[in-house]
Tab-separated table of C-alpha atoms (C1' of nucleotides) in Angstrom:
chain	number	residue	atom	x	y	z
R	1	MET	CA	-3.391	-10.734	-70.258
R	2	THR	CA	-0.338	-10.870	-72.439
R	3	GLU	CA	0.064	-8.300	-75.106
R	4	ILE	CA	2.681	-8.678	-77.749
R	5	LYS	CA	3.708	-5.540	-79.550
R	6	SER	CA	5.941	-5.678	-82.529
R	7	GLU	CA	8.025	-2.867	-83.865
R	8	LEU	CA	9.087	-2.736	-87.441
R	9	ASN	CA	12.693	-2.369	-88.321
R	10	SER	CA	14.123	0.619	-90.156
R	11	GLU	CA	12.565	1.980	-93.332
R	12	LEU	CA	14.049	-0.534	-95.791
R	13	SER	CA	13.329	-3.672	-93.857
R	14	THR	CA	10.007	-4.985	-92.754
R	15	GLU	CA	11.726	-7.562	-90.627
R	16	LEU	CA	10.805	-7.753	-86.980
R	17	SER	CA	13.551	-6.429	-84.745
R	18	SER	CA	11.979	-6.577	-81.348
R	19	ILE	CA	9.126	-8.026	-79.384
R	20	THR	CA	8.032	-6.373	-76.202
R	21	ILE	CA	5.921	-8.384	-73.864
R	22	SER	CA	3.951	-6.472	-71.323
R	23	THR	CA	2.166	-8.552	-68.813
R	24	SER	CA	0.990	-8.120	-65.264
R	25	SER	CA	3.089	-11.050	-64.224
R	26	SER	CA	5.998	-12.177	-66.343
R	27	ALA	CA	5.490	-15.797	-65.379
R	28	GLU	CA	1.785	-15.845	-65.959
R	29	VAL	CA	0.912	-18.435	-68.528
R	30	ALA	CA	-0.916	-17.593	-71.709
R	31	ALA	CA	-4.056	-19.656	-71.382
R	32	ASP	CA	-4.877	-19.365	-75.067
R	33	VAL	CA	-1.550	-20.801	-76.218
R	34	ARG	CA	-0.414	-24.367	-75.730
R	35	PHE	CA	3.004	-25.969	-76.077
R	36	ALA	CA	1.360	-28.273	-78.583
R	37	ASP	CA	0.838	-25.283	-80.918
R	38	PHE	CA	4.543	-24.814	-81.647
R	39	GLY	CA	5.095	-27.956	-83.669
R	40	LEU	CA	7.405	-29.446	-81.054
R	41	SER	CA	8.010	-33.163	-81.397
R	42	ASP	CA	5.856	-35.598	-79.493
R	43	ASP	CA	8.861	-36.657	-77.434
R	44	ILE	CA	9.244	-33.100	-76.144
R	45	LEU	CA	5.526	-32.647	-75.540
R	46	ARG	CA	5.477	-35.883	-73.624
R	47	ALA	CA	8.283	-34.643	-71.364
R	48	LEU	CA	6.329	-31.435	-70.793
R	49	SER	CA	3.109	-33.211	-69.956
R	50	ASP	CA	5.068	-35.473	-67.604
R	51	GLN	CA	5.700	-32.280	-65.667
R	52	GLY	CA	2.163	-31.041	-66.036
R	53	TYR	CA	3.074	-28.169	-68.354
R	54	VAL	CA	0.475	-27.251	-70.946
R	55	HIS	CA	0.655	-23.483	-71.407
R	56	PRO	CA	3.818	-21.487	-72.077
R	57	THR	CA	4.806	-18.366	-70.151
R	58	PRO	CA	4.936	-15.139	-72.206
R	59	ILE	CA	8.668	-15.359	-72.868
R	60	GLN	CA	8.306	-18.974	-73.897
R	61	ALA	CA	5.438	-18.108	-76.236
R	62	ALA	CA	7.552	-15.338	-77.771
R	63	ALA	CA	10.909	-17.111	-77.883
R	64	ILE	CA	10.032	-20.628	-78.982
R	65	PRO	CA	8.803	-19.771	-82.516
R	66	VAL	CA	11.642	-17.308	-83.052
R	67	VAL	CA	14.336	-19.766	-82.004
R	68	LEU	CA	12.709	-22.469	-84.119
R	69	GLU	CA	13.024	-20.110	-87.095
R	70	GLY	CA	16.745	-20.108	-86.522
R	71	ARG	CA	17.004	-16.455	-85.589
R	72	ASP	CA	19.422	-15.015	-83.094
R	73	VAL	CA	17.776	-13.699	-79.971
R	74	MET	CA	18.642	-11.073	-77.404
R	75	GLY	CA	16.385	-11.893	-74.493
R	76	ALA	CA	15.946	-9.362	-71.726
R	77	ALA	CA	14.262	-11.517	-69.170
R	78	GLN	CA	14.487	-11.891	-65.451
R	79	THR	CA	14.701	-15.198	-63.724
R	80	GLY	CA	11.415	-16.837	-62.957
R	81	THR	CA	9.994	-16.038	-66.357
R	82	GLY	CA	10.461	-19.515	-67.758
R	83	LYS	CA	13.414	-18.484	-69.852
R	84	THR	CA	15.279	-21.791	-69.603
R	85	ALA	CA	12.446	-23.685	-71.249
R	86	GLY	CA	12.096	-20.762	-73.647
R	87	PHE	CA	15.448	-21.532	-75.206
R	88	SER	CA	15.982	-25.210	-74.440
R	89	LEU	CA	12.723	-26.537	-75.880
R	90	PRO	CA	13.244	-25.076	-79.367
R	91	ILE	CA	16.934	-25.997	-79.281
R	92	ILE	CA	16.056	-29.615	-78.604
R	93	GLN	CA	13.492	-29.469	-81.394
R	94	LEU	CA	16.058	-28.043	-83.829
R	95	LEU	CA	18.613	-30.697	-82.924
R	96	LEU	CA	16.013	-33.423	-83.409
R	97	ALA	CA	14.818	-31.976	-86.707
R	98	HIS	CA	18.302	-31.694	-88.172
R	99	ALA	CA	19.589	-34.923	-86.753
R	100	ASN	CA	21.381	-35.929	-89.926
R	101	ALA	CA	22.182	-32.506	-91.265
R	102	SER	CA	25.896	-32.582	-90.592
R	103	ALA	CA	27.925	-35.558	-91.632
R	104	SER	CA	30.666	-35.201	-89.082
R	105	PRO	CA	33.392	-37.642	-88.183
R	106	ALA	CA	32.305	-37.735	-84.567
R	107	ARG	CA	29.177	-39.747	-84.000
R	108	HIS	CA	27.865	-37.368	-81.391
R	109	PRO	CA	29.446	-33.956	-81.823
R	110	VAL	CA	28.506	-31.187	-79.398
R	111	ARG	CA	25.803	-29.304	-81.270
R	112	ALA	CA	24.446	-26.975	-78.631
R	113	LEU	CA	26.433	-25.109	-76.004
R	114	ILE	CA	24.845	-23.311	-73.067
R	115	LEU	CA	27.109	-21.077	-70.967
R	116	THR	CA	26.223	-19.876	-67.479
R	117	PRO	CA	28.109	-17.775	-64.926
R	118	THR	CA	27.817	-20.038	-61.878
R	119	ARG	CA	28.078	-23.754	-61.284
R	120	GLU	CA	24.732	-23.958	-59.548
R	121	LEU	CA	22.989	-22.309	-62.459
R	122	ALA	CA	24.696	-24.647	-64.920
R	123	ASP	CA	23.577	-27.608	-62.859
R	124	GLN	CA	20.036	-26.360	-62.729
R	125	VAL	CA	19.763	-25.596	-66.444
R	126	ALA	CA	21.254	-29.022	-67.118
R	127	GLU	CA	18.614	-30.699	-65.003
R	128	ASN	CA	15.893	-28.984	-66.994
R	129	VAL	CA	17.465	-29.860	-70.319
R	130	LYS	CA	17.872	-33.448	-69.234
R	131	ALA	CA	14.219	-33.662	-68.272
R	132	TYR	CA	13.087	-32.140	-71.580
R	133	CYS	CA	15.299	-34.621	-73.465
R	134	LYS	CA	14.015	-37.558	-71.444
R	135	HIS	CA	12.158	-39.198	-74.322
R	136	THR	CA	14.596	-38.180	-77.054
R	137	PRO	CA	17.868	-39.807	-78.062
R	138	LEU	CA	19.733	-36.552	-77.325
R	139	ARG	CA	22.329	-36.615	-74.582
R	140	SER	CA	23.291	-33.661	-72.445
R	141	LEU	CA	26.136	-33.033	-70.024
R	142	VAL	CA	26.875	-30.398	-67.439
R	143	VAL	CA	30.483	-29.240	-67.227
R	144	PHE	CA	31.820	-27.141	-64.356
R	145	GLY	CA	34.770	-26.954	-62.011
R	146	GLY	CA	35.118	-27.938	-58.402
R	147	VAL	CA	34.246	-31.534	-59.184
R	148	ASP	CA	36.180	-34.468	-60.636
R	149	ILE	CA	36.892	-33.882	-64.310
R	150	ALA	CA	37.182	-37.584	-65.198
R	151	PRO	CA	33.461	-38.395	-65.424
R	152	GLN	CA	32.991	-35.316	-67.611
R	153	THR	CA	35.780	-36.442	-69.911
R	154	ALA	CA	34.322	-39.935	-70.114
R	155	ALA	CA	30.868	-38.626	-70.955
R	156	LEU	CA	32.305	-36.295	-73.609
R	157	ARG	CA	34.198	-39.195	-75.147
R	158	ALA	CA	31.014	-41.252	-75.275
R	159	GLY	CA	29.351	-38.314	-77.022
R	160	VAL	CA	26.872	-35.635	-76.006
R	161	GLU	CA	24.868	-33.268	-78.190
R	162	ILE	CA	24.151	-30.607	-75.584
R	163	VAL	CA	26.736	-29.192	-73.171
R	164	ILE	CA	25.833	-26.839	-70.329
R	165	ALA	CA	28.993	-25.300	-68.898
R	166	THR	CA	30.716	-22.633	-66.883
R	167	PRO	CA	33.498	-21.034	-68.961
R	168	GLY	CA	36.557	-22.049	-66.925
R	169	ARG	CA	36.137	-25.813	-66.903
R	170	LEU	CA	34.936	-25.750	-70.508
R	171	LEU	CA	38.215	-24.107	-71.558
R	172	ASP	CA	40.031	-26.678	-69.454
R	173	HIS	CA	38.423	-29.390	-71.575
R	174	VAL	CA	39.316	-27.446	-74.698
R	175	GLN	CA	42.980	-27.344	-73.658
R	176	GLN	CA	42.950	-31.024	-72.847
R	177	LYS	CA	41.313	-31.626	-76.207
R	178	THR	CA	38.555	-33.571	-74.541
R	179	ILE	CA	35.894	-31.443	-76.200
R	180	ASN	CA	35.414	-30.373	-79.773
R	181	LEU	CA	33.337	-27.277	-80.323
R	182	SER	CA	33.686	-27.116	-84.100
R	183	GLN	CA	30.231	-28.596	-84.703
R	184	VAL	CA	28.278	-26.312	-82.392
R	185	GLN	CA	25.180	-25.057	-84.171
R	186	ILE	CA	23.550	-23.173	-81.320
R	187	LEU	CA	25.152	-21.088	-78.574
R	188	VAL	CA	23.325	-19.787	-75.518
R	189	MET	CA	24.813	-17.206	-73.180
R	190	ASP	CA	22.638	-17.266	-70.094
R	191	GLU	CA	22.845	-14.436	-67.537
R	192	ALA	CA	25.196	-12.645	-69.892
R	193	ASP	CA	25.307	-9.529	-67.734
R	194	ARG	CA	26.553	-11.616	-64.853
R	195	MET	CA	29.239	-13.182	-67.001
R	196	LEU	CA	30.479	-9.713	-67.902
R	197	ASP	CA	30.462	-8.621	-64.252
R	198	MET	CA	32.546	-11.607	-63.376
R	199	GLY	CA	35.150	-10.823	-65.988
R	200	PHE	CA	34.237	-13.709	-68.264
R	201	LEU	CA	34.484	-11.610	-71.410
R	202	PRO	CA	37.952	-12.921	-72.396
R	203	ASP	CA	36.884	-16.517	-71.739
R	204	LEU	CA	33.689	-15.920	-73.674
R	205	GLN	CA	35.695	-14.515	-76.560
R	206	ARG	CA	38.021	-17.513	-76.587
R	207	ILE	CA	35.142	-19.972	-76.521
R	208	ILE	CA	33.243	-18.199	-79.282
R	209	ASN	CA	36.363	-18.164	-81.455
R	210	LEU	CA	36.228	-21.965	-81.384
R	211	LEU	CA	32.674	-22.104	-82.680
R	212	PRO	CA	31.604	-22.128	-86.322
R	213	LYS	CA	30.810	-18.672	-87.691
R	214	ALA	CA	27.557	-19.992	-89.108
R	215	ARG	CA	25.611	-20.703	-85.984
R	216	GLN	CA	22.590	-19.512	-84.080
R	217	SER	CA	23.301	-17.469	-80.961
R	218	LEU	CA	20.976	-16.622	-78.097
R	219	MET	CA	21.836	-14.245	-75.318
R	220	PHE	CA	19.859	-13.716	-72.136
R	221	SER	CA	20.338	-10.989	-69.610
R	222	ALA	CA	18.196	-9.749	-66.769
R	223	THR	CA	19.532	-6.247	-67.093
R	224	PHE	CA	20.231	-4.422	-70.326
R	225	SER	CA	23.279	-2.236	-69.921
R	226	GLN	CA	25.362	-0.572	-72.631
R	227	GLU	CA	27.978	-3.303	-72.214
R	228	ILE	CA	25.376	-5.978	-72.835
R	229	LYS	CA	24.161	-4.198	-75.947
R	230	LYS	CA	27.739	-4.052	-77.151
R	231	LEU	CA	28.207	-7.751	-76.472
R	232	ALA	CA	25.020	-8.490	-78.386
R	233	ALA	CA	26.204	-6.408	-81.324
R	234	THR	CA	29.485	-8.341	-81.340
R	235	PHE	CA	28.244	-11.889	-81.005
R	236	LEU	CA	24.715	-11.881	-82.408
R	237	ARG	CA	23.630	-11.609	-86.026
R	238	ASN	CA	20.572	-9.478	-86.666
R	239	PRO	CA	19.061	-10.523	-83.360
R	240	LEU	CA	15.443	-10.238	-82.442
R	241	THR	CA	15.117	-8.562	-79.091
R	242	ILE	CA	12.589	-10.123	-76.796
R	243	GLU	CA	11.919	-8.027	-73.776
R	244	VAL	CA	9.770	-9.128	-70.895
R	245	ALA	CA	8.605	-6.242	-68.760
R	246	ARG	CA	10.662	-3.069	-68.482
R	247	SER	CA	14.434	-3.268	-68.544
R	248	ASN	CA	16.023	-3.239	-65.123
R	249	ALA	CA	12.567	-3.519	-63.656
R	250	THR	CA	11.915	-5.203	-60.384
R	251	ALA	CA	9.077	-7.645	-60.182
R	252	GLU	CA	5.813	-5.875	-59.510
R	253	ASN	CA	4.676	-8.507	-57.100
R	254	VAL	CA	7.653	-7.989	-54.817
R	255	THR	CA	7.133	-5.650	-51.873
R	256	GLN	CA	10.381	-3.850	-51.106
R	257	ILE	CA	11.116	-2.705	-47.577
R	258	LEU	CA	14.073	-0.879	-46.037
R	259	TYR	CA	15.015	-0.906	-42.379
R	260	GLN	CA	17.678	1.485	-41.150
R	261	VAL	CA	19.768	-0.058	-38.398
R	262	GLN	CA	23.203	0.334	-36.897
R	263	GLU	CA	25.918	-1.840	-38.370
R	264	GLU	CA	26.282	-3.806	-35.138
R	265	GLU	CA	22.550	-4.370	-34.911
R	266	LYS	CA	22.284	-6.115	-38.244
R	267	ARG	CA	22.731	-9.687	-37.045
R	268	ASP	CA	20.106	-9.338	-34.375
R	269	ALA	CA	17.823	-7.519	-36.780
R	270	VAL	CA	17.945	-10.484	-39.151
R	271	SER	CA	17.179	-12.902	-36.309
R	272	PHE	CA	14.362	-10.617	-35.241
R	273	ILE	CA	12.828	-10.400	-38.712
R	274	ILE	CA	13.027	-14.154	-39.216
R	275	ARG	CA	11.347	-14.809	-35.895
R	276	GLU	CA	8.816	-11.992	-36.172
R	277	ARG	CA	7.664	-13.108	-39.595
R	278	ASN	CA	8.035	-16.777	-38.780
R	279	LEU	CA	10.012	-17.228	-41.997
R	280	LYS	CA	10.529	-20.818	-43.035
R	281	GLN	CA	12.160	-20.290	-46.443
R	282	VAL	CA	14.336	-17.239	-46.793
R	283	ILE	CA	17.609	-16.337	-48.474
R	284	VAL	CA	19.720	-13.767	-46.642
R	285	PHE	CA	22.323	-12.050	-48.810
R	286	SER	CA	25.602	-10.833	-47.406
R	287	ASN	CA	28.344	-9.090	-49.366
R	288	THR	CA	31.236	-11.132	-48.081
R	289	LYS	CA	32.042	-14.789	-47.754
R	290	ILE	CA	33.163	-14.349	-44.174
R	291	GLY	CA	30.130	-12.295	-43.282
R	292	THR	CA	27.919	-14.967	-44.795
R	293	SER	CA	29.479	-17.687	-42.671
R	294	ARG	CA	29.417	-15.606	-39.527
R	295	LEU	CA	25.788	-14.725	-39.919
R	296	ALA	CA	24.876	-18.364	-40.518
R	297	VAL	CA	26.691	-19.381	-37.352
R	298	HIS	CA	24.940	-16.648	-35.417
R	299	LEU	CA	21.557	-17.773	-36.691
R	300	VAL	CA	22.251	-21.414	-35.878
R	301	LYS	CA	23.258	-20.356	-32.382
R	302	THR	CA	19.942	-18.586	-31.943
R	303	GLY	CA	18.048	-21.689	-32.972
R	304	VAL	CA	17.451	-20.916	-36.631
R	305	LYS	CA	18.019	-23.696	-39.135
R	306	ALA	CA	20.555	-21.887	-41.294
R	307	ALA	CA	23.408	-22.743	-43.632
R	308	ALA	CA	25.858	-20.644	-45.603
R	309	ILE	CA	26.642	-20.881	-49.300
R	310	HIS	CA	29.570	-19.073	-50.909
R	311	GLY	CA	32.479	-19.558	-53.240
R	312	ASP	CA	34.993	-20.703	-50.645
R	313	LYS	CA	32.821	-23.657	-49.714
R	314	THR	CA	33.592	-26.873	-51.508
R	315	GLN	CA	31.283	-27.758	-54.335
R	316	GLN	CA	29.894	-30.590	-52.204
R	317	GLU	CA	29.069	-28.171	-49.408
R	318	ARG	CA	27.467	-25.759	-51.847
R	319	MET	CA	25.274	-28.434	-53.330
R	320	ALA	CA	24.424	-29.913	-49.946
R	321	ALA	CA	23.361	-26.530	-48.582
R	322	LEU	CA	21.202	-25.825	-51.606
R	323	GLU	CA	19.623	-29.261	-51.508
R	324	SER	CA	18.776	-29.184	-47.824
R	325	PHE	CA	17.336	-25.710	-48.304
R	326	LYS	CA	15.163	-26.979	-51.137
R	327	ARG	CA	14.091	-29.913	-49.006
R	328	GLY	CA	13.157	-27.606	-46.155
R	329	GLU	CA	15.701	-28.999	-43.715
R	330	ILE	CA	17.351	-25.621	-43.804
R	331	GLU	CA	15.056	-22.636	-43.431
R	332	VAL	CA	17.553	-19.837	-43.940
R	333	LEU	CA	20.155	-19.892	-46.665
R	334	VAL	CA	22.773	-17.239	-46.033
R	335	ALA	CA	24.446	-16.500	-49.333
R	336	THR	CA	26.874	-14.328	-51.216
R	337	ASP	CA	25.934	-13.246	-54.708
R	338	VAL	CA	26.792	-16.750	-55.875
R	339	ALA	CA	23.097	-17.330	-55.262
R	340	ALA	CA	21.868	-13.977	-56.516
R	341	ARG	CA	21.009	-15.064	-59.999
R	342	GLY	CA	19.250	-17.871	-61.676
R	343	LEU	CA	18.658	-20.227	-58.809
R	344	ASP	CA	15.151	-21.478	-59.147
R	345	ILE	CA	13.694	-22.040	-55.748
R	346	ALA	CA	9.950	-22.103	-56.007
R	347	GLU	CA	7.641	-20.015	-53.868
R	348	LEU	CA	10.323	-18.177	-51.921
R	349	PRO	CA	8.221	-15.743	-49.892
R	350	CYS	CA	11.011	-13.460	-48.741
R	351	VAL	CA	14.612	-12.444	-49.284
R	352	ILE	CA	16.637	-10.331	-46.884
R	353	ASN	CA	19.572	-8.142	-47.815
R	354	PHE	CA	21.826	-8.252	-44.777
R	355	ASP	CA	24.091	-5.929	-46.744
R	356	LEU	CA	23.039	-3.734	-49.631
R	357	PRO	CA	24.879	-4.989	-52.714
R	358	TYR	CA	27.812	-2.947	-54.018
R	359	ASN	CA	26.491	-3.420	-57.498
R	360	ALA	CA	23.020	-1.951	-57.914
R	361	GLU	CA	22.118	-4.514	-60.565
R	362	ASP	CA	22.702	-7.272	-58.041
R	363	TYR	CA	19.869	-5.803	-56.016
R	364	VAL	CA	17.491	-6.547	-58.860
R	365	HIS	CA	18.768	-10.093	-59.088
R	366	ARG	CA	18.677	-10.739	-55.385
R	367	ILE	CA	15.116	-9.627	-54.910
R	368	GLY	CA	14.239	-11.532	-58.056
R	369	ARG	CA	14.652	-14.639	-55.896
R	370	THR	CA	11.232	-13.900	-54.465
R	371	GLY	CA	7.856	-13.150	-55.963
R	372	ARG	CA	8.503	-15.692	-58.652
R	373	ALA	CA	6.102	-17.532	-60.901
R	374	GLY	CA	3.302	-15.118	-60.165
R	375	ALA	CA	3.538	-15.395	-56.383
R	376	THR	CA	4.013	-12.367	-54.175
R	377	GLY	CA	7.100	-11.828	-52.083
R	378	ASP	CA	8.845	-9.462	-49.729
R	379	ALA	CA	12.340	-8.103	-50.197
R	380	ILE	CA	13.670	-6.689	-46.948
R	381	SER	CA	16.912	-4.741	-46.907
R	382	LEU	CA	18.895	-3.522	-43.949
R	383	PHE	CA	20.866	-0.344	-44.426
R	384	THR	CA	23.069	1.873	-42.325
R	385	GLU	CA	23.972	5.539	-42.631
R	386	LYS	CA	26.985	4.788	-44.765
R	387	ASP	CA	24.874	2.895	-47.286
R	388	GLU	CA	23.114	6.018	-48.557
R	389	ARG	CA	25.079	6.065	-51.786
R	390	LEU	CA	24.467	2.413	-52.531
R	391	LEU	CA	20.811	3.018	-51.842
R	392	ALA	CA	20.731	6.011	-54.166
R	393	ASP	CA	22.309	3.908	-56.937
R	394	ILE	CA	19.734	1.180	-56.444
R	395	GLU	CA	16.797	3.564	-56.439
R	396	LYS	CA	18.135	5.227	-59.552
R	397	LEU	CA	18.459	1.885	-61.335
R	398	ILE	CA	15.015	0.604	-60.434
R	399	LYS	CA	13.556	4.080	-60.976
R	400	GLN	CA	11.638	4.022	-57.736
R	401	LYS	CA	12.028	4.958	-54.125
R	402	ILE	CA	11.948	2.127	-51.648
R	403	VAL	CA	9.824	2.720	-48.598
R	404	ARG	CA	11.847	3.196	-45.398
R	405	LEU	CA	10.301	1.716	-42.313
R	406	HIS	CA	11.178	1.353	-38.683
R	407	LEU	CA	11.777	-2.162	-37.576
R	408	ALA	CA	8.939	-2.003	-35.098
R	409	GLY	CA	9.644	-3.690	-31.809
R	410	PHE	CA	13.272	-4.317	-32.654
R	411	VAL	CA	14.840	-0.972	-31.765
R	412	ALA	CA	13.073	-0.867	-28.427
R	413	THR	CA	14.314	-4.255	-27.360
R	414	LYS	CA	17.821	-3.924	-28.675
R	415	LEU	CA	18.723	-0.383	-27.726
R	416	GLU	CA	19.643	0.075	-24.133
R	417	PRO	CA	18.117	3.012	-22.215
R	418	HIS	CA	21.289	5.068	-22.414
R	419	GLY	CA	21.596	4.727	-26.135
R	420	LEU	CA	24.236	2.042	-26.186
R	421	ARG	CA	23.957	0.210	-29.401
R	422	GLU	CA	24.654	-3.323	-28.321
R	423	PRO	CA	22.927	-5.412	-25.765
R	424	ARG	CA	25.518	-6.716	-23.346
R	425	SER	CA	25.232	-10.063	-21.743
R	426	SER	CA	28.220	-9.566	-19.460
R	427	GLY	CA	30.444	-6.772	-18.319
R	428	ALA	CA	33.474	-8.374	-19.878
R	429	ARG	CA	33.736	-5.785	-22.624
R	430	SER	CA	36.001	-2.851	-21.946
R	431	SER	CA	34.347	0.506	-21.752
R	432	SER	CA	35.087	2.305	-24.955
R	433	SER	CA	33.470	4.202	-27.773
R	434	GLY	CA	31.001	2.641	-30.177
R	435	SER	CA	33.469	2.088	-32.965
R	436	ALA	CA	35.961	0.461	-30.634
R	437	GLU	CA	33.261	-1.958	-29.624
R	438	VAL	CA	32.861	-3.003	-33.185
R	439	LYS	CA	36.556	-3.680	-33.311
R	440	ASN	CA	36.239	-5.727	-30.183
R	441	ASP	CA	33.580	-7.751	-31.891
R	442	ARG	CA	35.837	-8.421	-34.805
R	443	ARG	CA	38.594	-9.622	-32.571
R	444	VAL	CA	36.375	-12.506	-31.570
R	445	ALA	CA	37.009	-13.986	-34.988
R	446	PRO	CA	39.943	-16.373	-35.302
R	447	ARG	CA	43.054	-14.690	-36.659
R	448	SER	CA	43.417	-17.367	-39.285
R	449	TYR	CA	41.053	-15.418	-41.546
R	450	ALA	CA	43.604	-13.236	-43.192
R	451	SER	CA	46.297	-15.840	-43.535
R	452	THR	CA	44.158	-18.760	-44.677
R	453	PRO	CA	41.167	-17.320	-46.462
R	454	LYS	CA	40.422	-20.619	-48.210
R	455	ILE	CA	39.736	-22.466	-45.005
R	456	ASP	CA	36.365	-21.587	-43.639
R	457	PRO	CA	36.622	-21.588	-39.851
R	458	TRP	CA	32.878	-21.310	-39.578
R	459	PHE	CA	32.115	-24.595	-41.217
R	460	LEU	CA	28.664	-25.504	-40.115
R	461	GLN	CA	27.607	-28.692	-38.464
R	462	PRO	CA	24.224	-29.960	-39.570
R	463	TYR	CA	21.579	-28.298	-37.471
R	464	GLN	CA	20.414	-30.377	-34.523
R	465	PRO	CA	17.498	-28.805	-32.753
R	466	THR	CA	17.754	-29.136	-29.010
R	467	ALA	CA	15.512	-27.956	-26.258
R	468	SER	CA	18.049	-25.309	-25.333
R	469	THR	CA	18.571	-23.857	-28.809
R	470	LEU	CA	14.896	-23.802	-29.653
R	471	PRO	CA	13.236	-20.586	-28.573
R	472	VAL	CA	9.867	-21.181	-26.984
R	473	ALA	CA	8.093	-19.077	-29.571
R	474	GLU	CA	9.491	-21.205	-32.376
R	475	LYS	CA	8.293	-24.488	-31.041
R	476	PRO	CA	4.784	-24.609	-32.464
R	477	SER	CA	5.911	-23.721	-35.961
R	478	VAL	CA	8.721	-26.250	-35.930
R	479	THR	CA	6.257	-28.882	-34.904
R	480	SER	CA	3.871	-27.908	-37.622
R	481	SER	CA	6.583	-27.847	-40.235
R	482	SER	CA	7.399	-31.447	-39.461
R	483	GLY	CA	4.128	-32.368	-41.101
R	484	LYS	CA	5.034	-30.470	-44.247
R	485	PRO	CA	8.155	-32.029	-45.774
R	486	ALA	CA	6.323	-33.963	-48.438
R	487	LYS	CA	4.422	-30.916	-49.595
R	488	ARG	CA	7.491	-28.726	-49.496
R	489	ALA	CA	9.514	-31.253	-51.403
R	490	ALA	CA	6.829	-31.244	-54.043
R	491	LEU	CA	6.926	-27.471	-54.223
R	492	LEU	CA	10.655	-26.964	-54.192
R	493	GLY	CA	12.014	-30.095	-55.692
R	494	GLY	CA	9.528	-30.012	-58.485
R	495	PHE	CA	10.284	-29.337	-62.064
R	496	SER	CA	11.562	-25.911	-62.813
R	497	LYS	CA	9.971	-23.671	-65.365
R	498	SER	CA	12.784	-21.170	-65.423
B	1	DA	C1'	35.293	-2.523	-51.895
B	2	DA	C1'	33.427	-8.043	-53.124
B	3	DA	C1'	32.192	-12.239	-55.445
B	4	DA	C1'	32.510	-15.603	-59.075
B	5	DA	C1'	35.272	-18.948	-62.115
B	6	DA	C1'	40.194	-23.939	-64.003
B	7	DT	C1'	43.975	-25.988	-61.201
DNA sequence: AAAAAAT
């Protein structure tokens, strides 16, 4: 079960400086601890019991009392550990407890600010916060770009205590003077490592400069690089470090698999794996927006219910894709790293890396999409000869070798007897070397790519299964899945612990 | 190298 070790600070201080939580499963609940033990208000407990939550996860059990004390926290926790509740529950409690502490001119000044790197993550954290606040008078608002700013401005004018935001739109509101951050008592930087990767440091700096110096700050990061430690030293005051599992560790309940294939085999390999394993809920990661869209189109053509999600899609398309995936209407979500972190999709049994990520840390985040909340999962990665360096970086980061397997059955069916790499349906292709064939493949794409990168030529129509697109082997499972939507909706659309 | 994020 959960073991909490505490280390004492340096010789002069007996103050706790770090808590390390070692547990077989980071999301496993502590059966001997209850949310009711933390002195949270009845309104919060009622919201929790509405969702059927009684016992905290280890990071929640460690973080809630510390945040309630008012201490700064550096949390090294992966997604799926219940970290969102770990910070939002005590924040709500603190705001409730000190309701009349500051006599400010504004009736409802922003008192807690939660920053996230992506819009989807902001939306998701906001949904959780809103649910936890359900029975309290506290109001929360999510603020991000890509959507109409007017409703956000109106809500801010009416007054909200808790703002969940991505940095860009938040600064937009600051410039327009539609938000006042001078009363913020608690700051949360969620997925801080991601925010650094994305070059948010200057924005972060500008936002923090607008906050009161006397405030509580919490920072969460799945990985714990030197840069993150530096950021913590800059923005946190005597923080308590709460570490769940080993830094940069991959979930123990995720089985990692590598398949070496040729570059031009990758699309078919993904189709093959999806069909072979009869996957009904899988995220496939690609490194590029265009590659993501292309792969989704390919999968749809082969009868797989797939949709793409990436940063060049409109916010509506992004949300629609995510929603239909959560509802089970879409079985394969093909994504860039926009979806690598934070998204809480319950019970995802498998993720596939169509490309190995350029950034080794992203590997950890991507495969963290599976094996969540104590469940087991598979992380399957395709790699080609030229990916050896990326692979070495990843294995160095996670401090383990990933087992390399042959994609049994696939090579035999896809490789032609004479060693040609691509199956040919017609003789239309000119006879040329292997690399020229790849170029030929690329020429199939509309030329508008380079000139109009913002317009996605591969915009997907909603999937309509037809007798012709549905492979015979898929039919039974599709039929059986039609009986499942209610159950799946309960699983995926349910309340998030993260 | 690429993606993300304000317009």
